[in-house]
């Protein structure tokens, strides 16, 4: 495994920062949209260009500046980071197309500010994906929190303000109050913060301290939505749907989960955790969130809130998978990062399309909508299949590996958690789809006035639904990347 | 007991300085009139000046001007003269003290012009009602 | 010519001050350019001096050629080279940025204001460069007197606050003088390096202990270390804008420098930590200062007063770092002198810019400012992030060192106070950001000021503000080189 020095990671991060002045200065909206697309395509191409190198088993490193003795702002592209970056970069293009349709369809204000902060948020996401050490990860994590605030509070009304406050309290409060001290203690113990294949804390601390640090990190990265610090996610649903879709189904939440995966694999290492028996702790915390979130989702009427709680549950699948500390489990967890992203974003796109076309937000008001918006609800159906974990969607693959992982690790309780939560997922998704397509005639809410949402709003969910299905048959490159990442941390 | 008397009388210059310092501090804190506070501050500064000057003194020594004897030689014996350095330093400190007093008086005049009184409690009442 | 830099840095503004106050009688328009030249020269010399010290090492300068310890010597090493550069450069930037504020708030007194400005810098640079204890007192009083006058030039509650500050500040200066007096009695010398060689034999004497305590208390009063901070919020809060943004970032930090200089050079690390055993209690006091400053800041309704209490908190950071007694802590303290000066200047310049356009700094007057003054508010956000401690701004890195030092020294209370302060800062600043992000901007209901449409400040204010904000990030990224080249050598020299 060689380490190649290349400035590509830095450029991939900087592309969207550099496009910001161009966005601000464009006089015509089409030019501005054009720049967004251009930046998204360039970013995806850069990320993809590094893919062959990674698939061969090498890594790309770039150091920006050493800022503290022993710690630098450094980028390292490895299999796990590449997996996440591919997901984020590819979905940005699709979301940009969707955003245009959505924002124009609703004639939203401050669109330039929206696109600017979207670009910055994506920059931070790629930065997190390519971070080589905890400090760089923390830097981009905070940048993401700050860049997404104007997006969450886009509507600038009272509700937005309260939600924005909640958002910041949960996210900045935990990162400064929990992650920062834990990071400092790690530095104090070892003098370095670089992610290592077997964790850099190996041999540097005892069980008690490791447990405390682990808990601090898991709850500190509140973007992962672990309960009880999940409250910001439903609150953030006041944002425009493209924001909810990309950021809160893909970027922000996945950054949180990705950070925790990095902590588990790169800071602690699977060996340390199994030695101290801390894997069970991780899985228990995750399971609580999975079950409780699924139960709450059952009772939600607002479609986006239901999807929010579904997301909270699904994120903990990833953590559960990695916490099993078995190769198949970790593979399943990492794979789920990609599968869930495509599935969930489909669902959010559909929710937004429904809102644009009908102005409806609540599930109870969506009876019979399938007849009028077949493409949208079809995509919704495929997306929910992926989330539940049924073939022929990609979500099945990741669930399959998670189940295999619990068997491998001999953890029957968590197998039970996985299966029961799948049932719960079905319980809250299927009625929506069923009632949309097969309403009892007297309850059908929609006569002929409603038609399909504009193309920019319907196209993206159909595309991502299609990808979800395609991933079942051909899960590359995500599967390969996940397996490589697992091999890497398994002790090279 | 005699030790105590010796300790007090032997170091009377330090005690005097402390007493003056406390008087000055008391005036600065307890008095309500701005000018009285100013005077207290001045007393405080003066006590420190006196402290410095007093440490230069020696028993049986004379003022620090070189003594010319009958045979035109100069008596240069440090023990014969009191230490002039503290005096020199205190000249600077006196200047500082006077300048501070001047600035303070200028501020007091400005305050008087605005509030027509120099009593601190009256001024605070006026400020609060603004 | 080059070897006279230490003298020039102090004397050039001094001469220009007199020229400016003379010229004010003849032609008022020349005052500002002259001040600019004087201060610019001083800043330029500081930078050159720093470069010189970085290459050739410690610089000793004899005033008038008199050898120490009889004459006054200026002693320039990395520590004061760094701080003097920061002071002069920031004062220069502030001069340009607050020009319009001065014209607006103290129109007839421009000449006096600018000559006092220069004299204040004379005082500060003198404190920083001198190697003589009594000379430090003299220049300390010069700086203090000019700051009293600068603050007293304001309107409203300014003269009263300044008088109060005068009383407290004089007591502080006198305590320092008393401490120096004790040192003189015991060692017979006033030169810092000389005293340092003479002191070790005298560690057991009570007089030296008293000297240390008096010097510490004097410095603490002047740096507004809790609970001796009562003068600061009023004095800096009611000062005229330009005076506030000059004095607030610089004065208290220079006093922190004085304290560090006393600990490192004069009294030596052994005395302060081993003989006096003051490390632990002082760290607890600092933690208290940090928490108190943060809590008081929460209850403030005025933006500038909020900043003043944040300064009190930041002083707690520096004192705590200095008294931790390890390399990381002292590095953090010295780094924070640099970083906090820049951050505070940025904050006060933002406040000045906002005040220039809105004539009010009450928090509820700031509604909707993000739309009206985007550049100012963007810079405000940058400095807010730095004070909260978000990488890659400089504030994060000094916090890093302070927390590292705290963990190494086992001072978990200090670490907890630092984290608490960061969280409180998040609340403080996002409260302001929230208010200015939402809501319509209300035009104030005429207190005699013009109900102007609020727009962005003029370029002469924005450009310096932008430079300082960008500086926050640049200094942050260059932390490692600053620490390795400028701070580590000093600490190694003094046995840290």
PDB file of C-alpha atoms in Angstrom, chain A residues 64-325:
ATOM      1  CA  UNK A  64      -1.738  21.804   4.329  1.00  0.00           C
ATOM      2  CA  UNK A  65       0.014  23.213   7.386  1.00  0.00           C
ATOM      3  CA  UNK A  66       1.274  21.988  10.678  1.00  0.00           C
ATOM      4  CA  UNK A  67      -0.560  24.073  13.180  1.00  0.00           C
ATOM      5  CA  UNK A  68       0.258  22.476  16.498  1.00  0.00           C
ATOM      6  CA  UNK A  69       3.280  20.320  17.292  1.00  0.00           C
ATOM      7  CA  UNK A  70       2.466  16.851  16.060  1.00  0.00           C
ATOM      8  CA  UNK A  71      -0.797  17.759  14.396  1.00  0.00           C
ATOM      9  CA  UNK A  72      -1.316  19.230  10.974  1.00  0.00           C
ATOM     10  CA  UNK A  73      -4.271  20.093   8.807  1.00  0.00           C
ATOM     11  CA  UNK A  74      -3.907  17.096   6.587  1.00  0.00           C
ATOM     12  CA  UNK A  75      -5.982  15.280   4.031  1.00  0.00           C
ATOM     13  CA  UNK A  76      -5.863  11.534   3.581  1.00  0.00           C
ATOM     14  CA  UNK A  77      -8.022   9.762   1.047  1.00  0.00           C
ATOM     15  CA  UNK A  78      -8.601   6.169   1.988  1.00  0.00           C
ATOM     16  CA  UNK A  79     -11.322   3.644   1.217  1.00  0.00           C
ATOM     17  CA  UNK A  80     -13.762   4.785   3.856  1.00  0.00           C
ATOM     18  CA  UNK A  81     -13.329   8.444   3.065  1.00  0.00           C
ATOM     19  CA  UNK A  82     -13.682   7.764  -0.631  1.00  0.00           C
ATOM     20  CA  UNK A  83     -16.921   5.902  -0.034  1.00  0.00           C
ATOM     21  CA  UNK A  84     -18.422   8.832   1.767  1.00  0.00           C
ATOM     22  CA  UNK A  85     -17.038  11.385  -0.669  1.00  0.00           C
ATOM     23  CA  UNK A  86     -18.480   9.541  -3.665  1.00  0.00           C
ATOM     24  CA  UNK A  87     -21.891   9.452  -2.057  1.00  0.00           C
ATOM     25  CA  UNK A  88     -21.819  13.124  -1.126  1.00  0.00           C
ATOM     26  CA  UNK A  89     -20.384  14.423  -4.394  1.00  0.00           C
ATOM     27  CA  UNK A  90     -22.711  12.435  -6.628  1.00  0.00           C
ATOM     28  CA  UNK A  91     -25.751  13.388  -4.652  1.00  0.00           C
ATOM     29  CA  UNK A  92     -24.839  17.068  -4.734  1.00  0.00           C
ATOM     30  CA  UNK A  93     -25.316  17.239  -8.463  1.00  0.00           C
ATOM     31  CA  UNK A  94     -28.700  15.612  -8.225  1.00  0.00           C
ATOM     32  CA  UNK A  95     -29.711  17.816  -5.332  1.00  0.00           C
ATOM     33  CA  UNK A  96     -28.652  20.955  -7.153  1.00  0.00           C
ATOM     34  CA  UNK A  97     -30.996  20.025  -9.977  1.00  0.00           C
ATOM     35  CA  UNK A  98     -33.729  19.380  -7.463  1.00  0.00           C
ATOM     36  CA  UNK A  99     -33.033  22.624  -5.590  1.00  0.00           C
ATOM     37  CA  UNK A 100     -33.489  24.647  -8.729  1.00  0.00           C
ATOM     38  CA  UNK A 101     -36.875  23.133  -9.359  1.00  0.00           C
ATOM     39  CA  UNK A 102     -37.952  23.443  -5.766  1.00  0.00           C
ATOM     40  CA  UNK A 103     -36.774  26.978  -5.126  1.00  0.00           C
ATOM     41  CA  UNK A 104     -38.162  28.278  -8.384  1.00  0.00           C
ATOM     42  CA  UNK A 105     -41.336  26.325  -7.969  1.00  0.00           C
ATOM     43  CA  UNK A 106     -41.976  28.008  -4.653  1.00  0.00           C
ATOM     44  CA  UNK A 107     -40.353  31.315  -5.591  1.00  0.00           C
ATOM     45  CA  UNK A 108     -38.217  31.339  -2.487  1.00  0.00           C
ATOM     46  CA  UNK A 109     -36.277  34.389  -1.340  1.00  0.00           C
ATOM     47  CA  UNK A 110     -32.525  34.728  -0.863  1.00  0.00           C
ATOM     48  CA  UNK A 111     -31.702  32.006  -3.328  1.00  0.00           C
ATOM     49  CA  UNK A 112     -28.131  33.198  -3.779  1.00  0.00           C
ATOM     50  CA  UNK A 113     -27.468  32.877  -0.068  1.00  0.00           C
ATOM     51  CA  UNK A 114     -28.960  29.394  -0.246  1.00  0.00           C
ATOM     52  CA  UNK A 115     -26.682  28.228  -3.033  1.00  0.00           C
ATOM     53  CA  UNK A 116     -23.633  29.856  -1.460  1.00  0.00           C
ATOM     54  CA  UNK A 117     -24.054  28.110   1.871  1.00  0.00           C
ATOM     55  CA  UNK A 118     -24.957  24.878   0.146  1.00  0.00           C
ATOM     56  CA  UNK A 119     -21.612  25.005  -1.643  1.00  0.00           C
ATOM     57  CA  UNK A 120     -19.813  25.732   1.615  1.00  0.00           C
ATOM     58  CA  UNK A 121     -21.605  22.872   3.344  1.00  0.00           C
ATOM     59  CA  UNK A 122     -20.549  20.457   0.621  1.00  0.00           C
ATOM     60  CA  UNK A 123     -17.003  21.727   0.894  1.00  0.00           C
ATOM     61  CA  UNK A 124     -17.017  20.958   4.587  1.00  0.00           C
ATOM     62  CA  UNK A 125     -18.525  17.512   3.947  1.00  0.00           C
ATOM     63  CA  UNK A 126     -15.780  16.541   1.539  1.00  0.00           C
ATOM     64  CA  UNK A 127     -13.311  17.999   4.021  1.00  0.00           C
ATOM     65  CA  UNK A 128     -14.592  15.664   6.717  1.00  0.00           C
ATOM     66  CA  UNK A 129     -14.458  12.726   4.320  1.00  0.00           C
ATOM     67  CA  UNK A 130     -10.843  13.388   3.498  1.00  0.00           C
ATOM     68  CA  UNK A 131      -9.612  14.288   6.992  1.00  0.00           C
ATOM     69  CA  UNK A 132      -6.453  12.557   8.038  1.00  0.00           C
ATOM     70  CA  UNK A 133      -6.679  13.353  11.718  1.00  0.00           C
ATOM     71  CA  UNK A 134      -9.062  14.356  14.431  1.00  0.00           C
ATOM     72  CA  UNK A 135      -8.187  18.050  14.311  1.00  0.00           C
ATOM     73  CA  UNK A 136      -8.919  18.403  10.604  1.00  0.00           C
ATOM     74  CA  UNK A 137     -12.123  16.445  11.108  1.00  0.00           C
ATOM     75  CA  UNK A 138     -13.128  18.763  13.948  1.00  0.00           C
ATOM     76  CA  UNK A 139     -12.323  21.812  11.847  1.00  0.00           C
ATOM     77  CA  UNK A 140     -14.557  20.742   8.978  1.00  0.00           C
ATOM     78  CA  UNK A 141     -17.216  19.432  11.331  1.00  0.00           C
ATOM     79  CA  UNK A 142     -17.546  22.893  12.890  1.00  0.00           C
ATOM     80  CA  UNK A 143     -17.446  24.519   9.472  1.00  0.00           C
ATOM     81  CA  UNK A 144     -20.361  22.312   8.460  1.00  0.00           C
ATOM     82  CA  UNK A 145     -22.355  23.270  11.545  1.00  0.00           C
ATOM     83  CA  UNK A 146     -21.887  26.939  10.802  1.00  0.00           C
ATOM     84  CA  UNK A 147     -22.484  26.656   7.064  1.00  0.00           C
ATOM     85  CA  UNK A 148     -25.762  24.826   7.542  1.00  0.00           C
ATOM     86  CA  UNK A 149     -27.235  27.301  10.008  1.00  0.00           C
ATOM     87  CA  UNK A 150     -28.345  29.801   7.359  1.00  0.00           C
ATOM     88  CA  UNK A 151     -29.769  26.890   5.383  1.00  0.00           C
ATOM     89  CA  UNK A 152     -31.828  25.546   8.260  1.00  0.00           C
ATOM     90  CA  UNK A 153     -33.119  28.999   9.140  1.00  0.00           C
ATOM     91  CA  UNK A 154     -33.709  29.935   5.534  1.00  0.00           C
ATOM     92  CA  UNK A 155     -37.304  31.019   5.975  1.00  0.00           C
ATOM     93  CA  UNK A 156     -36.324  33.491   8.677  1.00  0.00           C
ATOM     94  CA  UNK A 157     -39.602  33.293  10.538  1.00  0.00           C
ATOM     95  CA  UNK A 158     -40.236  32.596  14.214  1.00  0.00           C
ATOM     96  CA  UNK A 159     -40.250  28.854  13.711  1.00  0.00           C
ATOM     97  CA  UNK A 160     -36.965  29.023  11.866  1.00  0.00           C
ATOM     98  CA  UNK A 161     -35.434  31.010  14.669  1.00  0.00           C
ATOM     99  CA  UNK A 162     -36.441  28.527  17.365  1.00  0.00           C
ATOM    100  CA  UNK A 163     -35.285  25.609  15.277  1.00  0.00           C
ATOM    101  CA  UNK A 164     -32.047  27.376  14.474  1.00  0.00           C
ATOM    102  CA  UNK A 165     -31.404  27.914  18.143  1.00  0.00           C
ATOM    103  CA  UNK A 166     -32.099  24.260  18.883  1.00  0.00           C
ATOM    104  CA  UNK A 167     -29.865  23.246  16.004  1.00  0.00           C
ATOM    105  CA  UNK A 168     -26.934  25.263  17.266  1.00  0.00           C
ATOM    106  CA  UNK A 169     -27.427  24.351  20.894  1.00  0.00           C
ATOM    107  CA  UNK A 170     -27.374  20.651  20.202  1.00  0.00           C
ATOM    108  CA  UNK A 171     -24.656  20.661  17.607  1.00  0.00           C
ATOM    109  CA  UNK A 172     -22.229  23.317  18.817  1.00  0.00           C
ATOM    110  CA  UNK A 173     -22.881  22.587  22.448  1.00  0.00           C
ATOM    111  CA  UNK A 174     -21.944  18.937  22.119  1.00  0.00           C
ATOM    112  CA  UNK A 175     -19.003  19.506  19.842  1.00  0.00           C
ATOM    113  CA  UNK A 176     -17.444  22.128  22.112  1.00  0.00           C
ATOM    114  CA  UNK A 177     -18.507  20.563  25.370  1.00  0.00           C
ATOM    115  CA  UNK A 178     -17.827  16.900  24.606  1.00  0.00           C
ATOM    116  CA  UNK A 179     -15.695  16.435  21.522  1.00  0.00           C
ATOM    117  CA  UNK A 180     -13.164  19.162  22.235  1.00  0.00           C
ATOM    118  CA  UNK A 181     -12.184  17.953  25.721  1.00  0.00           C
ATOM    119  CA  UNK A 182     -12.123  14.338  24.536  1.00  0.00           C
ATOM    120  CA  UNK A 183      -9.889  15.343  21.624  1.00  0.00           C
ATOM    121  CA  UNK A 184      -7.577  17.263  23.953  1.00  0.00           C
ATOM    122  CA  UNK A 185      -7.334  14.304  26.301  1.00  0.00           C
ATOM    123  CA  UNK A 186      -6.426  12.050  23.372  1.00  0.00           C
ATOM    124  CA  UNK A 187      -3.713  14.498  22.356  1.00  0.00           C
ATOM    125  CA  UNK A 188      -2.523  14.700  25.929  1.00  0.00           C
ATOM    126  CA  UNK A 189      -2.271  10.921  26.142  1.00  0.00           C
ATOM    127  CA  UNK A 190      -0.560  10.248  22.857  1.00  0.00           C
ATOM    128  CA  UNK A 191       0.752  13.496  21.364  1.00  0.00           C
ATOM    129  CA  UNK A 192      -0.893  12.795  18.026  1.00  0.00           C
ATOM    130  CA  UNK A 193      -4.317  12.831  16.485  1.00  0.00           C
ATOM    131  CA  UNK A 194      -3.693  10.938  13.239  1.00  0.00           C
ATOM    132  CA  UNK A 195      -6.152   8.207  12.425  1.00  0.00           C
ATOM    133  CA  UNK A 196      -4.301   4.936  12.464  1.00  0.00           C
ATOM    134  CA  UNK A 197      -5.382   1.561  11.166  1.00  0.00           C
ATOM    135  CA  UNK A 198      -5.508   0.108  14.627  1.00  0.00           C
ATOM    136  CA  UNK A 199      -6.414   3.307  16.390  1.00  0.00           C
ATOM    137  CA  UNK A 200      -3.843   5.700  17.811  1.00  0.00           C
ATOM    138  CA  UNK A 201      -5.023   5.234  21.367  1.00  0.00           C
ATOM    139  CA  UNK A 202      -3.772   1.661  21.391  1.00  0.00           C
ATOM    140  CA  UNK A 203      -1.916   1.056  24.577  1.00  0.00           C
ATOM    141  CA  UNK A 204      -2.289   4.583  25.879  1.00  0.00           C
ATOM    142  CA  UNK A 205      -5.224   4.348  28.204  1.00  0.00           C
ATOM    143  CA  UNK A 206      -7.035   2.046  30.545  1.00  0.00           C
ATOM    144  CA  UNK A 207     -10.556   0.704  30.297  1.00  0.00           C
ATOM    145  CA  UNK A 208     -12.283   3.347  32.353  1.00  0.00           C
ATOM    146  CA  UNK A 209     -10.762   6.268  30.521  1.00  0.00           C
ATOM    147  CA  UNK A 210     -11.383   4.621  27.152  1.00  0.00           C
ATOM    148  CA  UNK A 211     -15.024   4.107  28.050  1.00  0.00           C
ATOM    149  CA  UNK A 212     -15.439   7.728  29.122  1.00  0.00           C
ATOM    150  CA  UNK A 213     -13.741   9.022  26.000  1.00  0.00           C
ATOM    151  CA  UNK A 214     -15.822   6.741  23.810  1.00  0.00           C
ATOM    152  CA  UNK A 215     -19.046   7.979  25.358  1.00  0.00           C
ATOM    153  CA  UNK A 216     -17.892  11.582  25.058  1.00  0.00           C
ATOM    154  CA  UNK A 217     -17.162  11.107  21.370  1.00  0.00           C
ATOM    155  CA  UNK A 218     -20.338   9.237  20.532  1.00  0.00           C
ATOM    156  CA  UNK A 219     -22.605  11.747  22.192  1.00  0.00           C
ATOM    157  CA  UNK A 220     -20.367  14.640  21.205  1.00  0.00           C
ATOM    158  CA  UNK A 221     -20.879  14.100  17.503  1.00  0.00           C
ATOM    159  CA  UNK A 222     -24.519  15.020  17.844  1.00  0.00           C
ATOM    160  CA  UNK A 223     -24.892  15.205  14.096  1.00  0.00           C
ATOM    161  CA  UNK A 224     -25.201  11.426  14.181  1.00  0.00           C
ATOM    162  CA  UNK A 225     -28.510  11.815  15.891  1.00  0.00           C
ATOM    163  CA  UNK A 226     -27.853   9.502  18.781  1.00  0.00           C
ATOM    164  CA  UNK A 227     -30.480   9.944  21.418  1.00  0.00           C
ATOM    165  CA  UNK A 228     -30.829  12.011  23.551  1.00  0.00           C
ATOM    166  CA  UNK A 229     -29.056  14.565  21.370  1.00  0.00           C
ATOM    167  CA  UNK A 230     -31.283  13.924  18.383  1.00  0.00           C
ATOM    168  CA  UNK A 231     -33.672  16.806  18.997  1.00  0.00           C
ATOM    169  CA  UNK A 232     -32.151  19.032  16.349  1.00  0.00           C
ATOM    170  CA  UNK A 233     -33.070  16.706  13.486  1.00  0.00           C
ATOM    171  CA  UNK A 234     -36.839  16.982  13.620  1.00  0.00           C
ATOM    172  CA  UNK A 235     -36.467  20.689  14.419  1.00  0.00           C
ATOM    173  CA  UNK A 236     -34.300  21.156  11.339  1.00  0.00           C
ATOM    174  CA  UNK A 237     -37.126  19.961   9.133  1.00  0.00           C
ATOM    175  CA  UNK A 238     -38.334  23.569   8.924  1.00  0.00           C
ATOM    176  CA  UNK A 239     -35.680  23.990   6.297  1.00  0.00           C
ATOM    177  CA  UNK A 240     -36.584  23.855   2.618  1.00  0.00           C
ATOM    178  CA  UNK A 241     -36.801  20.252   1.459  1.00  0.00           C
ATOM    179  CA  UNK A 242     -33.607  20.159  -0.631  1.00  0.00           C
ATOM    180  CA  UNK A 243     -31.776  21.163   2.526  1.00  0.00           C
ATOM    181  CA  UNK A 244     -33.484  18.406   4.467  1.00  0.00           C
ATOM    182  CA  UNK A 245     -32.802  16.009   1.660  1.00  0.00           C
ATOM    183  CA  UNK A 246     -29.156  16.510   1.067  1.00  0.00           C
ATOM    184  CA  UNK A 247     -28.035  17.774   4.366  1.00  0.00           C
ATOM    185  CA  UNK A 248     -30.158  15.921   6.778  1.00  0.00           C
ATOM    186  CA  UNK A 249     -30.349  12.719   4.888  1.00  0.00           C
ATOM    187  CA  UNK A 250     -26.897  12.706   3.454  1.00  0.00           C
ATOM    188  CA  UNK A 251     -24.368  15.306   4.367  1.00  0.00           C
ATOM    189  CA  UNK A 252     -24.822  16.535   7.915  1.00  0.00           C
ATOM    190  CA  UNK A 253     -26.027  13.318   9.466  1.00  0.00           C
ATOM    191  CA  UNK A 254     -23.612  11.188   7.538  1.00  0.00           C
ATOM    192  CA  UNK A 255     -20.793  13.465   8.655  1.00  0.00           C
ATOM    193  CA  UNK A 256     -21.797  12.753  12.212  1.00  0.00           C
ATOM    194  CA  UNK A 257     -21.960   9.037  11.677  1.00  0.00           C
ATOM    195  CA  UNK A 258     -18.794   9.040   9.600  1.00  0.00           C
ATOM    196  CA  UNK A 259     -16.991  10.840  12.392  1.00  0.00           C
ATOM    197  CA  UNK A 260     -18.096   8.216  14.867  1.00  0.00           C
ATOM    198  CA  UNK A 261     -16.990   5.433  12.523  1.00  0.00           C
ATOM    199  CA  UNK A 262     -13.619   7.150  12.225  1.00  0.00           C
ATOM    200  CA  UNK A 263     -13.411   7.396  15.989  1.00  0.00           C
ATOM    201  CA  UNK A 264     -14.204   3.725  16.405  1.00  0.00           C
ATOM    202  CA  UNK A 265     -11.820   2.538  13.718  1.00  0.00           C
ATOM    203  CA  UNK A 266      -9.118   5.196  13.632  1.00  0.00           C
ATOM    204  CA  UNK A 267      -8.896   6.465  17.178  1.00  0.00           C
ATOM    205  CA  UNK A 268      -9.767   3.455  19.293  1.00  0.00           C
ATOM    206  CA  UNK A 269      -9.353   0.586  16.853  1.00  0.00           C
ATOM    207  CA  UNK A 270     -11.309  -2.643  16.847  1.00  0.00           C
ATOM    208  CA  UNK A 271      -8.739  -4.480  18.926  1.00  0.00           C
ATOM    209  CA  UNK A 272      -8.763  -1.986  21.777  1.00  0.00           C
ATOM    210  CA  UNK A 273     -12.524  -1.927  21.816  1.00  0.00           C
ATOM    211  CA  UNK A 274     -12.926  -5.686  21.830  1.00  0.00           C
ATOM    212  CA  UNK A 275     -10.268  -5.981  24.499  1.00  0.00           C
ATOM    213  CA  UNK A 276     -12.159  -3.602  26.723  1.00  0.00           C
ATOM    214  CA  UNK A 277     -15.509  -5.017  25.671  1.00  0.00           C
ATOM    215  CA  UNK A 278     -16.699  -1.600  24.651  1.00  0.00           C
ATOM    216  CA  UNK A 279     -18.316  -2.771  21.420  1.00  0.00           C
ATOM    217  CA  UNK A 280     -21.372  -3.782  23.379  1.00  0.00           C
ATOM    218  CA  UNK A 281     -21.642  -0.285  24.810  1.00  0.00           C
ATOM    219  CA  UNK A 282     -21.673   1.199  21.344  1.00  0.00           C
ATOM    220  CA  UNK A 283     -24.249  -1.289  20.099  1.00  0.00           C
ATOM    221  CA  UNK A 284     -26.506  -0.751  23.075  1.00  0.00           C
ATOM    222  CA  UNK A 285     -26.506   3.018  22.667  1.00  0.00           C
ATOM    223  CA  UNK A 286     -27.248   2.554  18.978  1.00  0.00           C
ATOM    224  CA  UNK A 287     -30.013   0.017  19.572  1.00  0.00           C
ATOM    225  CA  UNK A 288     -31.862   2.250  21.986  1.00  0.00           C
ATOM    226  CA  UNK A 289     -31.890   4.967  19.373  1.00  0.00           C
ATOM    227  CA  UNK A 290     -33.010   2.566  16.643  1.00  0.00           C
ATOM    228  CA  UNK A 291     -35.987   1.235  18.542  1.00  0.00           C
ATOM    229  CA  UNK A 292     -37.130   4.485  20.087  1.00  0.00           C
ATOM    230  CA  UNK A 293     -36.798   6.407  16.833  1.00  0.00           C
ATOM    231  CA  UNK A 294     -38.742   3.809  14.903  1.00  0.00           C
ATOM    232  CA  UNK A 295     -41.494   3.875  17.504  1.00  0.00           C
ATOM    233  CA  UNK A 296     -41.724   7.664  17.405  1.00  0.00           C
ATOM    234  CA  UNK A 297     -41.792   7.603  13.613  1.00  0.00           C
ATOM    235  CA  UNK A 298     -44.902   5.484  13.763  1.00  0.00           C
ATOM    236  CA  UNK A 299     -46.813   8.255  15.459  1.00  0.00           C
ATOM    237  CA  UNK A 300     -45.837  11.129  13.177  1.00  0.00           C
ATOM    238  CA  UNK A 301     -48.280  12.695  10.781  1.00  0.00           C
ATOM    239  CA  UNK A 302     -45.986  15.239   9.187  1.00  0.00           C
ATOM    240  CA  UNK A 303     -44.186  13.396   6.422  1.00  0.00           C
ATOM    241  CA  UNK A 304     -40.858  15.134   6.888  1.00  0.00           C
ATOM    242  CA  UNK A 305     -40.865  14.559  10.610  1.00  0.00           C
ATOM    243  CA  UNK A 306     -41.555  10.905  10.057  1.00  0.00           C
ATOM    244  CA  UNK A 307     -38.644  10.769   7.643  1.00  0.00           C
ATOM    245  CA  UNK A 308     -36.514  12.609  10.197  1.00  0.00           C
ATOM    246  CA  UNK A 309     -37.130  10.013  12.865  1.00  0.00           C
ATOM    247  CA  UNK A 310     -36.619   7.272  10.339  1.00  0.00           C
ATOM    248  CA  UNK A 311     -33.236   8.839   9.565  1.00  0.00           C
ATOM    249  CA  UNK A 312     -32.324   8.920  13.246  1.00  0.00           C
ATOM    250  CA  UNK A 313     -33.027   5.229  13.469  1.00  0.00           C
ATOM    251  CA  UNK A 314     -31.194   4.347  10.259  1.00  0.00           C
ATOM    252  CA  UNK A 315     -28.085   6.244  11.293  1.00  0.00           C
ATOM    253  CA  UNK A 316     -27.761   4.125  14.354  1.00  0.00           C
ATOM    254  CA  UNK A 317     -27.803   1.055  12.121  1.00  0.00           C
ATOM    255  CA  UNK A 318     -24.469   2.224  10.802  1.00  0.00           C
ATOM    256  CA  UNK A 319     -23.112   2.689  14.296  1.00  0.00           C
ATOM    257  CA  UNK A 320     -24.546  -0.638  15.373  1.00  0.00           C
ATOM    258  CA  UNK A 321     -22.842  -2.311  12.454  1.00  0.00           C
ATOM    259  CA  UNK A 322     -19.471  -0.819  13.232  1.00  0.00           C
ATOM    260  CA  UNK A 323     -19.935  -1.402  16.935  1.00  0.00           C
ATOM    261  CA  UNK A 324     -20.288  -5.140  16.321  1.00  0.00           C
ATOM    262  CA  UNK A 325     -16.554  -5.091  15.607  1.00  0.00           C
TER     263      UNK A 325
END
